[in-house]
CSV table of C-alpha atoms in Angstrom, one decimal:
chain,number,residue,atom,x,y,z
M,1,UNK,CA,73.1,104.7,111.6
M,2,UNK,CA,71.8,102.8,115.2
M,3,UNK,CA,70.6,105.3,117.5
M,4,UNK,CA,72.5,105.9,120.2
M,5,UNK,CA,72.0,103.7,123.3
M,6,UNK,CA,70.8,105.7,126.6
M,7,UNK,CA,73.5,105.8,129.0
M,8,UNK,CA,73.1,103.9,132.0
M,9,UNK,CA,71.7,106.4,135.2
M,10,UNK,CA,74.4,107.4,137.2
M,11,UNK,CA,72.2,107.0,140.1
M,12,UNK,CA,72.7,103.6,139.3
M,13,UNK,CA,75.7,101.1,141.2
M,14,UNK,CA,78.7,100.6,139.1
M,15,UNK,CA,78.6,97.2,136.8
M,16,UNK,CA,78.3,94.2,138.5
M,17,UNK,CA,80.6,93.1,135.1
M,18,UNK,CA,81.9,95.9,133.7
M,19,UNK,CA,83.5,95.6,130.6
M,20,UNK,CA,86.9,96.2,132.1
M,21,UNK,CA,88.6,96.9,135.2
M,22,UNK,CA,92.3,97.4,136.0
M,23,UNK,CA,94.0,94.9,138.3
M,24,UNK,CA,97.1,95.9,140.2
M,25,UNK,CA,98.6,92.8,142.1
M,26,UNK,CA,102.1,93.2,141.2
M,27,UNK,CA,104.8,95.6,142.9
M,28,UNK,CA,102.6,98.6,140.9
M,29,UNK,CA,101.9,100.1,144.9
M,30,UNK,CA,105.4,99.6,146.0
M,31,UNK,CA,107.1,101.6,142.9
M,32,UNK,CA,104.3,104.1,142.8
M,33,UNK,CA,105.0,104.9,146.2
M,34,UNK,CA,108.6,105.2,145.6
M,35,UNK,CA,107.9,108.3,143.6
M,36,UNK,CA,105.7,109.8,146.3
M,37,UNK,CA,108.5,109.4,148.8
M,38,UNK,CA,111.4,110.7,146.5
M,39,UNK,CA,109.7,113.7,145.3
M,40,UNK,CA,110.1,112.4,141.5
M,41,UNK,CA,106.6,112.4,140.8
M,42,UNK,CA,106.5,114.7,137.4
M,43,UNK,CA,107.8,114.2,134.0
M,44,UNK,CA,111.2,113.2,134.9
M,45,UNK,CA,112.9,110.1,137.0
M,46,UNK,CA,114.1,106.6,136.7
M,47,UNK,CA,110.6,104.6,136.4
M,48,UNK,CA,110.2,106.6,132.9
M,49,UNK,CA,113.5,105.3,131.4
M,50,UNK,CA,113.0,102.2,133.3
M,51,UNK,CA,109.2,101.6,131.8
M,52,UNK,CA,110.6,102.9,128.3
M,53,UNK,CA,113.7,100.2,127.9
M,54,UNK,CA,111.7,97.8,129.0
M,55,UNK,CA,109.3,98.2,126.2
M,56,UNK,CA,111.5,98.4,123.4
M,57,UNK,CA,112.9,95.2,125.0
M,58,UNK,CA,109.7,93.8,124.1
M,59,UNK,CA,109.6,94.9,120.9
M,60,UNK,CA,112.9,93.8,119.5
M,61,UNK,CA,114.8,97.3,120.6
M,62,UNK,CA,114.1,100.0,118.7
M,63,UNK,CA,113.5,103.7,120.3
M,64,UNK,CA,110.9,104.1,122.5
M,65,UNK,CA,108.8,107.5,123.7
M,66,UNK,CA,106.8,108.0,127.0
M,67,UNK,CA,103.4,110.1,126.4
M,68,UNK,CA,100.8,111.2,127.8
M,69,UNK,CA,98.1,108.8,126.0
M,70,UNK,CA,98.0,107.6,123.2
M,71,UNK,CA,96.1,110.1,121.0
M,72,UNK,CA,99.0,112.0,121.7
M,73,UNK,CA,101.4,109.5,120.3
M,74,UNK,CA,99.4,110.1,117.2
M,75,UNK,CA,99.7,113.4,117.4
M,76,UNK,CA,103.9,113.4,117.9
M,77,UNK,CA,104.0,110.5,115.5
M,78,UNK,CA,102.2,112.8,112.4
M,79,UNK,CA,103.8,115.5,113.6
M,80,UNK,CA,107.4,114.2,113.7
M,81,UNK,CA,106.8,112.7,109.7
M,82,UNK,CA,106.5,116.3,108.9
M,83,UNK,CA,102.7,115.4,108.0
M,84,UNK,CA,101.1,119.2,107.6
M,85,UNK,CA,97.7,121.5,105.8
M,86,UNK,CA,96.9,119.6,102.4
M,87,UNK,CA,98.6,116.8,102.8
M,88,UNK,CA,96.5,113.6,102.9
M,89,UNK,CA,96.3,110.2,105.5
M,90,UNK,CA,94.4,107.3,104.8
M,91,UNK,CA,93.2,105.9,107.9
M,92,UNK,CA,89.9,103.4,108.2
M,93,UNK,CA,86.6,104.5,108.5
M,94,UNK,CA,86.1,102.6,111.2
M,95,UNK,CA,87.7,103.3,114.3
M,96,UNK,CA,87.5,105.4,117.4
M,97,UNK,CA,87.4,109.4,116.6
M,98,UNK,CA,90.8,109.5,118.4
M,99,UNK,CA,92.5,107.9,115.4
M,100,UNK,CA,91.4,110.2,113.2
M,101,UNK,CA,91.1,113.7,115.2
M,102,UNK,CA,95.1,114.2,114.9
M,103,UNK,CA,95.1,114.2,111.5
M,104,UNK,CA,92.3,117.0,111.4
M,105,UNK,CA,94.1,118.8,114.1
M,106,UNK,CA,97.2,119.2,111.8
M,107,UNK,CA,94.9,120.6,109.0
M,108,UNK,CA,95.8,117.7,107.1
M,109,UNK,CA,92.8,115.5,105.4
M,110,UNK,CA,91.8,111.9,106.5
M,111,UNK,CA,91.2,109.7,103.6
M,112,UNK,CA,88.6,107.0,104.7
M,113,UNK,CA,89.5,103.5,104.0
M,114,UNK,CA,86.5,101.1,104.4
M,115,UNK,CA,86.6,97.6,106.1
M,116,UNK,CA,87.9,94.6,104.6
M,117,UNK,CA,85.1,91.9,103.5
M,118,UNK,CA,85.7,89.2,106.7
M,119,UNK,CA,86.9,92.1,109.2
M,120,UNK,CA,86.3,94.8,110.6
M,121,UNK,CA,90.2,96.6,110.3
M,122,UNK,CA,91.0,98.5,107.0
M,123,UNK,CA,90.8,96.9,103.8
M,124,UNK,CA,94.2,96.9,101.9
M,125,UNK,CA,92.7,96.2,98.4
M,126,UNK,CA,91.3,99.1,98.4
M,127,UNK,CA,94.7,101.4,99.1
M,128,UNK,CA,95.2,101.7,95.2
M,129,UNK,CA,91.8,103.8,94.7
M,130,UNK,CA,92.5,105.6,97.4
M,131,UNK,CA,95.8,107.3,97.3
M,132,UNK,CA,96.8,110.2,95.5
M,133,UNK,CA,99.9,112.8,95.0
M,134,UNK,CA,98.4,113.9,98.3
M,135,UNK,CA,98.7,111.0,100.2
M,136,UNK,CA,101.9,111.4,102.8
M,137,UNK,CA,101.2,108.6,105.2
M,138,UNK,CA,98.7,105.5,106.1
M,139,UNK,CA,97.5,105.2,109.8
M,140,UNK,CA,96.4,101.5,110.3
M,141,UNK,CA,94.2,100.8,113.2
M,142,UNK,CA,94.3,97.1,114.8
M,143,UNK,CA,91.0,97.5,116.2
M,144,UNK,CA,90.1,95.3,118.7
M,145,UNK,CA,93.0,93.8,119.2
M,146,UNK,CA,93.2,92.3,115.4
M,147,UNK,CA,96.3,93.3,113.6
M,148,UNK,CA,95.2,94.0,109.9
M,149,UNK,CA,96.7,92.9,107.0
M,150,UNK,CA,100.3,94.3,107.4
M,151,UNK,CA,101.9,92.3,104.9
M,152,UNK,CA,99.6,93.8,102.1
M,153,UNK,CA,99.8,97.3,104.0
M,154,UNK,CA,103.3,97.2,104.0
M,155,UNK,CA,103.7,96.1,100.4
M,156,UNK,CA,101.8,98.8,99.1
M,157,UNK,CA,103.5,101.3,101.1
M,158,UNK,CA,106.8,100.3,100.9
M,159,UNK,CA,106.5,100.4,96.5
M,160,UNK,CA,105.2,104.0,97.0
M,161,UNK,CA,107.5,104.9,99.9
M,162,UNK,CA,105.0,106.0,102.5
M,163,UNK,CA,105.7,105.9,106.4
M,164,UNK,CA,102.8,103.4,107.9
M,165,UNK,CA,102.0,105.0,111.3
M,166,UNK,CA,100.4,101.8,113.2
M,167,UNK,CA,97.7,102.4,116.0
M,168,UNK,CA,98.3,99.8,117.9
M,169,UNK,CA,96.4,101.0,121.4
M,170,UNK,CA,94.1,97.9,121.7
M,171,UNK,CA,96.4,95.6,120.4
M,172,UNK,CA,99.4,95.3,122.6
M,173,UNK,CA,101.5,92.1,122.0
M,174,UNK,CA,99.4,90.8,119.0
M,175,UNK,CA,101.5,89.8,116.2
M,176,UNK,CA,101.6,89.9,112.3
M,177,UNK,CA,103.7,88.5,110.2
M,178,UNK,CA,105.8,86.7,113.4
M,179,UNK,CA,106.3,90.0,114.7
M,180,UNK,CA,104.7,92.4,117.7
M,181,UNK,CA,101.9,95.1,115.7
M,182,UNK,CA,103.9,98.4,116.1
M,183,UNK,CA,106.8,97.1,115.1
M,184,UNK,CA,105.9,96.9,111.3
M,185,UNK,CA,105.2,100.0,109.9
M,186,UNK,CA,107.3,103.6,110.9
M,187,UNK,CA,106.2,104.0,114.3
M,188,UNK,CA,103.8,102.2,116.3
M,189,UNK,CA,101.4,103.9,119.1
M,190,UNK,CA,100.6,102.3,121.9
M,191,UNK,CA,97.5,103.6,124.4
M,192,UNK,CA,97.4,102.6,128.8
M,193,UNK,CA,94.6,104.0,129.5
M,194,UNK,CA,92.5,102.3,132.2
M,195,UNK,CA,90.6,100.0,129.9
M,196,UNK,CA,93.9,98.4,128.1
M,197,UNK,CA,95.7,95.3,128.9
M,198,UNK,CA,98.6,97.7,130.4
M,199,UNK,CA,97.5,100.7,132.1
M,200,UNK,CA,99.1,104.1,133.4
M,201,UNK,CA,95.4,105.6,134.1
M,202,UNK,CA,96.4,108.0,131.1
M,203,UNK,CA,99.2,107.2,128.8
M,204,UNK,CA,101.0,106.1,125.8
M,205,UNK,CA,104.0,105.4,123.9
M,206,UNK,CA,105.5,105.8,120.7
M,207,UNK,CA,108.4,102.8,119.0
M,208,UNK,CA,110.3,103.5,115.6
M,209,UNK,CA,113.5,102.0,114.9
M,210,UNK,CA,114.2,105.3,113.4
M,211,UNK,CA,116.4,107.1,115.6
M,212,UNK,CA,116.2,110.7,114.4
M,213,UNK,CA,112.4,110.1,114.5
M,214,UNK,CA,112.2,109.5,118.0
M,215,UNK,CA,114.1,112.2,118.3
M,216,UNK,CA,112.2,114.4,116.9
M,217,UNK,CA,108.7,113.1,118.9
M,218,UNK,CA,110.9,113.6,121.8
M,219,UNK,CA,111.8,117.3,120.2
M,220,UNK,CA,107.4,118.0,120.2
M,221,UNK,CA,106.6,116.3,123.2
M,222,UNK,CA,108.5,118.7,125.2
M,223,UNK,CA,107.3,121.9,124.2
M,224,UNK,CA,109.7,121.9,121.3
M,225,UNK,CA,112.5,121.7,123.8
M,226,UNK,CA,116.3,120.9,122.8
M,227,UNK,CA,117.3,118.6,125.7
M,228,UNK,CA,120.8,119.3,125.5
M,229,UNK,CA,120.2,122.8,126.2
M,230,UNK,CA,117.6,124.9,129.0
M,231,UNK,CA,114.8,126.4,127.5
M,232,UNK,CA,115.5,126.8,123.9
M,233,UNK,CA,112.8,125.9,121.7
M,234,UNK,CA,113.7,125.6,117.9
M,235,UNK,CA,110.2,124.3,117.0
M,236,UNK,CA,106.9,124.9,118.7
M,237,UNK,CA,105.8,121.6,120.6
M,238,UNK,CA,103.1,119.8,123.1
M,239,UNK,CA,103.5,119.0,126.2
M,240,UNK,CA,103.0,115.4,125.9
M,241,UNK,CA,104.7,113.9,128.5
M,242,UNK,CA,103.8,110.6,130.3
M,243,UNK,CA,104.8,111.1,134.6
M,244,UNK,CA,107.3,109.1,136.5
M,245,UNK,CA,104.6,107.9,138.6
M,246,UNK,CA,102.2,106.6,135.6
M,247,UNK,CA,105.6,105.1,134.5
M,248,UNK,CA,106.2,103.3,137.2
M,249,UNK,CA,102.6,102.0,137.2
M,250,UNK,CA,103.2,101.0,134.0
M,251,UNK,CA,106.4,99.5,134.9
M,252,UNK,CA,105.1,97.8,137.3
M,253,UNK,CA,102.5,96.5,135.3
M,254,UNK,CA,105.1,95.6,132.8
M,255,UNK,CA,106.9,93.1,135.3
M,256,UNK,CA,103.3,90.8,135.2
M,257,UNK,CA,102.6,91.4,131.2
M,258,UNK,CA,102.9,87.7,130.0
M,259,UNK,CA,100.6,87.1,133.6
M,260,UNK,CA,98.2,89.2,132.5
M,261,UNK,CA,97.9,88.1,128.5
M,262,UNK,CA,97.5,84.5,130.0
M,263,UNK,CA,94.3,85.4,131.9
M,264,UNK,CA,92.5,87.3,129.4
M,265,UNK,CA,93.3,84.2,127.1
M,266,UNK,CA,91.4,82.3,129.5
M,267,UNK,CA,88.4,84.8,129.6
M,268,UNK,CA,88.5,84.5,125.8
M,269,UNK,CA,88.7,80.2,125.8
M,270,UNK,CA,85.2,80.5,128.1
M,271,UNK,CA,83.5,82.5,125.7
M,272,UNK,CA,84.6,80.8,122.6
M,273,UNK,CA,83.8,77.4,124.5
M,274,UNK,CA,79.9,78.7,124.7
M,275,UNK,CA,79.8,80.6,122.1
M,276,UNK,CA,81.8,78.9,119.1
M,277,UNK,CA,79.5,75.8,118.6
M,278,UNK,CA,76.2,78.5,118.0
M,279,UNK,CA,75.1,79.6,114.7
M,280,UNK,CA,74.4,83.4,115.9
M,281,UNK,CA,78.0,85.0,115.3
M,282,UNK,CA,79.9,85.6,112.2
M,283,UNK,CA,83.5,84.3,112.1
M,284,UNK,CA,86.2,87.1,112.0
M,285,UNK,CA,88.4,86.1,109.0
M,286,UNK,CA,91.9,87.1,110.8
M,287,UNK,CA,94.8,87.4,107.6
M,288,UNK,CA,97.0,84.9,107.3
M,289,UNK,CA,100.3,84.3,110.1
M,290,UNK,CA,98.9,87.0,112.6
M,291,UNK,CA,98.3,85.9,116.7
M,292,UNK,CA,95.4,88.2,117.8
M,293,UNK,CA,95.3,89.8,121.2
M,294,UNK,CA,92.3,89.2,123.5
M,295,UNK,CA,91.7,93.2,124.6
M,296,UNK,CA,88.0,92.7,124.6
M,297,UNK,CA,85.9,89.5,123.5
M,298,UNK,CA,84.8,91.1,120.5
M,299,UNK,CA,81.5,89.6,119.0
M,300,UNK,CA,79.5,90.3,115.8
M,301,UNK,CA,76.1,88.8,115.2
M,302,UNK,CA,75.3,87.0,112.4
M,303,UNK,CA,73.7,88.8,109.4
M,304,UNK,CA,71.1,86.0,109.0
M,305,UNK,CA,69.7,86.9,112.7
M,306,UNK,CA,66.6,89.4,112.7
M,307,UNK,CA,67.7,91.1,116.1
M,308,UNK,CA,69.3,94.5,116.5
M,309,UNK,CA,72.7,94.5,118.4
M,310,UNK,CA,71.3,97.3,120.3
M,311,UNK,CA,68.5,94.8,122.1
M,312,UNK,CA,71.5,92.9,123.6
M,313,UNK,CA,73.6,95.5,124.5
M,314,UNK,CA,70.8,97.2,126.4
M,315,UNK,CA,69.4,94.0,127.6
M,316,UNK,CA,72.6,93.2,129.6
M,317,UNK,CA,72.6,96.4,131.3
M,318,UNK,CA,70.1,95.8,132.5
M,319,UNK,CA,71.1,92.9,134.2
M,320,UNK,CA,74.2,94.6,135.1
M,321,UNK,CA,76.5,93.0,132.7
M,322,UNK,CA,78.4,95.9,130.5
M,323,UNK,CA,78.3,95.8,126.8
M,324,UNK,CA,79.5,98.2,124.5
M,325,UNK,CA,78.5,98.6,121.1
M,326,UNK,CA,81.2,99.1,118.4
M,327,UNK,CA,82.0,102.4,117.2
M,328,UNK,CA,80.4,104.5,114.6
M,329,UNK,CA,82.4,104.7,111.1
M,330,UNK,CA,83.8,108.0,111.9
M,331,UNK,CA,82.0,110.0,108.4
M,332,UNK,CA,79.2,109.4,110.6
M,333,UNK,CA,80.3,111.7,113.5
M,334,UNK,CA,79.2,115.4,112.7
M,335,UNK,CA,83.2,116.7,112.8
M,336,UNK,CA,84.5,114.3,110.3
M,337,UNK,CA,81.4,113.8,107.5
M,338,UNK,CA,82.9,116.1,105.1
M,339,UNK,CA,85.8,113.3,104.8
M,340,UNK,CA,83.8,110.6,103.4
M,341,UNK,CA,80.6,107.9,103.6
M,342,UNK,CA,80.8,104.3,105.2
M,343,UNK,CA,80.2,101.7,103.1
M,344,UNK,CA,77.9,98.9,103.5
M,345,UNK,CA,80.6,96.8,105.4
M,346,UNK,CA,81.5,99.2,107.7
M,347,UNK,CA,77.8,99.8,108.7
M,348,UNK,CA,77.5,95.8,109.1
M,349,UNK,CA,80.5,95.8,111.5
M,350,UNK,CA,79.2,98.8,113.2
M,351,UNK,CA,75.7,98.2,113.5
M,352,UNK,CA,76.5,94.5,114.4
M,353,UNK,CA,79.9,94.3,116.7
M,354,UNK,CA,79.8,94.4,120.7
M,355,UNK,CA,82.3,93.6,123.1
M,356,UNK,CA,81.9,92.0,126.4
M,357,UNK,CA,83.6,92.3,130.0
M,358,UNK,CA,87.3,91.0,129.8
M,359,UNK,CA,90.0,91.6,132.5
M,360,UNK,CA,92.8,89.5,134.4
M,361,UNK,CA,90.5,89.5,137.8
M,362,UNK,CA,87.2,87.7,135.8
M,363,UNK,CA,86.5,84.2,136.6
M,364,UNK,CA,86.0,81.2,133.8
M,365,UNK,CA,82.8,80.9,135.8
M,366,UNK,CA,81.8,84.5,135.3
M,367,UNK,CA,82.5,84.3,131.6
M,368,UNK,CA,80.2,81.0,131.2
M,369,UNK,CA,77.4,82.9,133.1
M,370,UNK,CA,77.9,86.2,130.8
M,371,UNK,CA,77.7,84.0,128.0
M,372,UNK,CA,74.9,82.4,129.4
M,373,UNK,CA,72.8,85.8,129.4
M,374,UNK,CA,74.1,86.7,125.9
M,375,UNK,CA,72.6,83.8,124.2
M,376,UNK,CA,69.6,83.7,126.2
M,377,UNK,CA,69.0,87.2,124.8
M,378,UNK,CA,69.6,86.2,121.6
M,379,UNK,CA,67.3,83.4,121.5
M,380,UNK,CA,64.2,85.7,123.7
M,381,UNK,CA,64.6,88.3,121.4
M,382,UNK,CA,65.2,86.2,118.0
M,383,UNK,CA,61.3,84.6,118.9
C-alpha cells in the first residue's frame, strides 16, 4: 500500500491549478436568487421539479429523485431494493469508500470485485466466482468517468435476475452501449458535488424507469413520509432531500450542460495532444461501443517506468499544480478489510493512477503547461 501523501499546509494559498473548480456563468445567480426572494429556499419549490424533469429528459424519461448527494442516492437506492443484514452486494474493490459504506450501513456485506485486466472499473469475468445465494444486487462504479463493461454486467445479471444499482457520480453523460451510464442497470446515482461536471455544492439524484421504485426512494428520503398524507410515516426513512436552491443551481447548471462537456473535452484533447505520443502512460482499454466522459484527465503510469506515482503527485504541489492520487482498493481502508484483499491489479491501478486539474474555466494553454511539468517530472525523476 503507498503511504499516504502529506497534505498540503493550510497555511499555504489555495492551488494555482487545482484539480477542479466550479464555474457558474449561466443564469445559476439569477435562479438562485429567485429562491432567496420567494422564501422557497428548503426542500420544496419549483426549481426541484424543474431540475428533476429536466434530467430524466436527458436520460430518455424515466423517474427521477432529488437528494441530498450522492452517497445518499446509494443509500435510498439499496434501501428501496429491499437490500437488508446478510444479504450480499458485489461492488469493486476499487472505488471511493462512499460506494461501499451504504452497503455496510444496511448490515448487508460488500463482496469485492477486482479490476478488469486493461481498466481500472470492475471486472465482469470475474462475477461468476463471486456470487452466491447471498448475492441480492451488483453496484457498478464508472470510476473516473469510464463506464464499465455494462453489456457483460448486464448479461450476467439479467440470467440471474439481480437489480444492477449503477454509480454513476463521476460519469455524467458518458455512454455504454449507445446509451447514458445510469440508464442501464435498475437505478443509476448520480453525485453534484463541487468537484463534478454538474454541481449543487452537495447533491445527487437517483433515475429508474421503475415507477414504484422511485416511489419508494421518494418514500425513504422523506423520513418515511406518505406524500399524500401529513405526517404519517409507514416505514422509517432519511432525510435525504436535495433544497430548492441547490436545485436551481443545478438547474441552472443544467441549461449550459452540453457547454460545459465541450470544454472539458478540450482540456482533455491538450493533454492527450502532449501526452499520447510518450511512452510513460499505459493505455486505458475502454470496452467496446462506450463514449467516456472527461470528469478528470485520469493518467496511469506505465509499469515499465521505475518512478513512484507519489514523486509526481507531490512534485506538482509543489509547484502549485494539484494532483490527486487514485484511491485506495477499499479492503485496504481499516473499516472495510474484513470484506476482502485487492489483487495485484487493483494495487497497479492504485498505486499507479493520478488525475490532473480539469474544469470548463482552464485554458488549452494551461493544460499544455501542466503537461509540460508532468513530463518533466517524469523524465527528472526517471534519471
Amino acid at each position: 500500500m503507498n503511504p499516504p501523501i502529506p497534505p498540503r499546509p493550510s497555511s499555504n494559498p489555495p492551488f494555482r491549478f487545482p484539480v477542479a473548480r466550479p464555474v457558474f456563468r449561466g443564469r445559476e445567480r439569477e435562479y438562485v436568487m429567485d429562491c432567496l426572494e420567494s422564501g422557497w429556499v428548503s426542500s420544496a419549490g419549483r426549481y426541484l421539479m424543474r431540475f428533476e424533469e429536466s434530467f430524466a429528459r436527458r436520460h430518455g424519461g424515466g423517474y427521477t429523485v432529488c437528494v441530498a448527494n450522492g452517497t445518499v442516492a446509494l443509500d435510498l437506492a439499496l434501501k428501496a431494493l429491499g437490500i437488508g443484514p446478510g444479504d450480499e452486494v458485489i461492488v469493486p474493490n476499487l472505488t471511493f469508500a462512499g460506494s461501499v459504506s451504504p452497503i455496510v450501513r444496511l448490515h448487508a456485506r460488500p463482496v469485492l470485485a477486482p479490476c478488469s485486466p486493461g481498466i481500472w472499473n470492475l471486472d465482469a469475468n470475474a462475477l461468476e466466482g463471486l456470487a452466491s445465494p447471498r448475492t441480492k444486487a451488483i453496484l457498478v462504479v464508472h470510476l473516473y468517468g469510464v463506464p464499465c463493461d455494462m453489456e457483460a454486467v448486464m448479461n450476467f445479471a439479467t440470467e440471474r435476475k439481480l437489480p444492477v444499482i449503477e454509480d454513476c457520480a463521476e460519469a455524467l453523460c458518458a455512454e455504454a452501449g449507445g446509451k447514458p451510464v445510469g440508464t442501464l442497470g435498475t437505478v443509476g446515482c448520480f453525485s453534484f458535488y463541487g468537484n463534478k461536471v454538474l454541481t449543487t455544492g452537495e447533491g445527487g439524484m437517483c433515475w429508474t424507469r421503475d415507477s414504484e421504485l422511485a416511489g419508494r426512494i421518494r418514500l425513504y428520503r422523506d423520513h418515511g413520509k406518505l406524500q399524500r398524507e401529513d405526517y404519517f410515516h409507514p416505514v422509517a426513512g432519511y432525510n435525504g432531500r436535495m433544497t430548492n436552491m441547490q436545485a436551481a443551481l443545478g438547474y441552472g447548471q443544467f441549461e449550459r450542460l452540453d457547454e460545459m462537456l465541450a470544454a472539458r473535452e478540450r482540456v482533455h484533447a491538450s493533454y492527450a495532444r502532449s501526452f499520447d505520443a510518450t511512452p510513460y502512460f499505459q493505455k486505458p482499454e475502454v470496452p467496446p461501443r462506450t463514449r467516456p466522459v472527461t470528469w478528470l484527465e485520469t493518467r496511469v503510469l506505465a509499469s515499465n517506468l521505475k518512478i513512484e506515482r507519489n514523486e509526481i503527485v507531490t512534485a506538482l504541489r509543489a509547484e502549485s499544480i494539484e494532483c490527486r492520487p487514485f484511491f485506495y482498493p477499499v479492503s485496504d481502508l481499516p473499516p472495510y478489510a474484513a470484506f476482502g484483499k485487492a489483487t495485484e491489479r487493483d494495487r497497479y491501478f492504485s498505486s499507479r493512477g493520478f488525475n490532473l486539474p480539469t474544469y470548463e474555466s482552464l485554458s488549452e494553454e494551461d493544460a499544455v503547461f501542466i503537461a509540460s511539468r508532468v513530463l518533466h517530472h517524469i523524465e527528472r525523476l526517471g534519471k
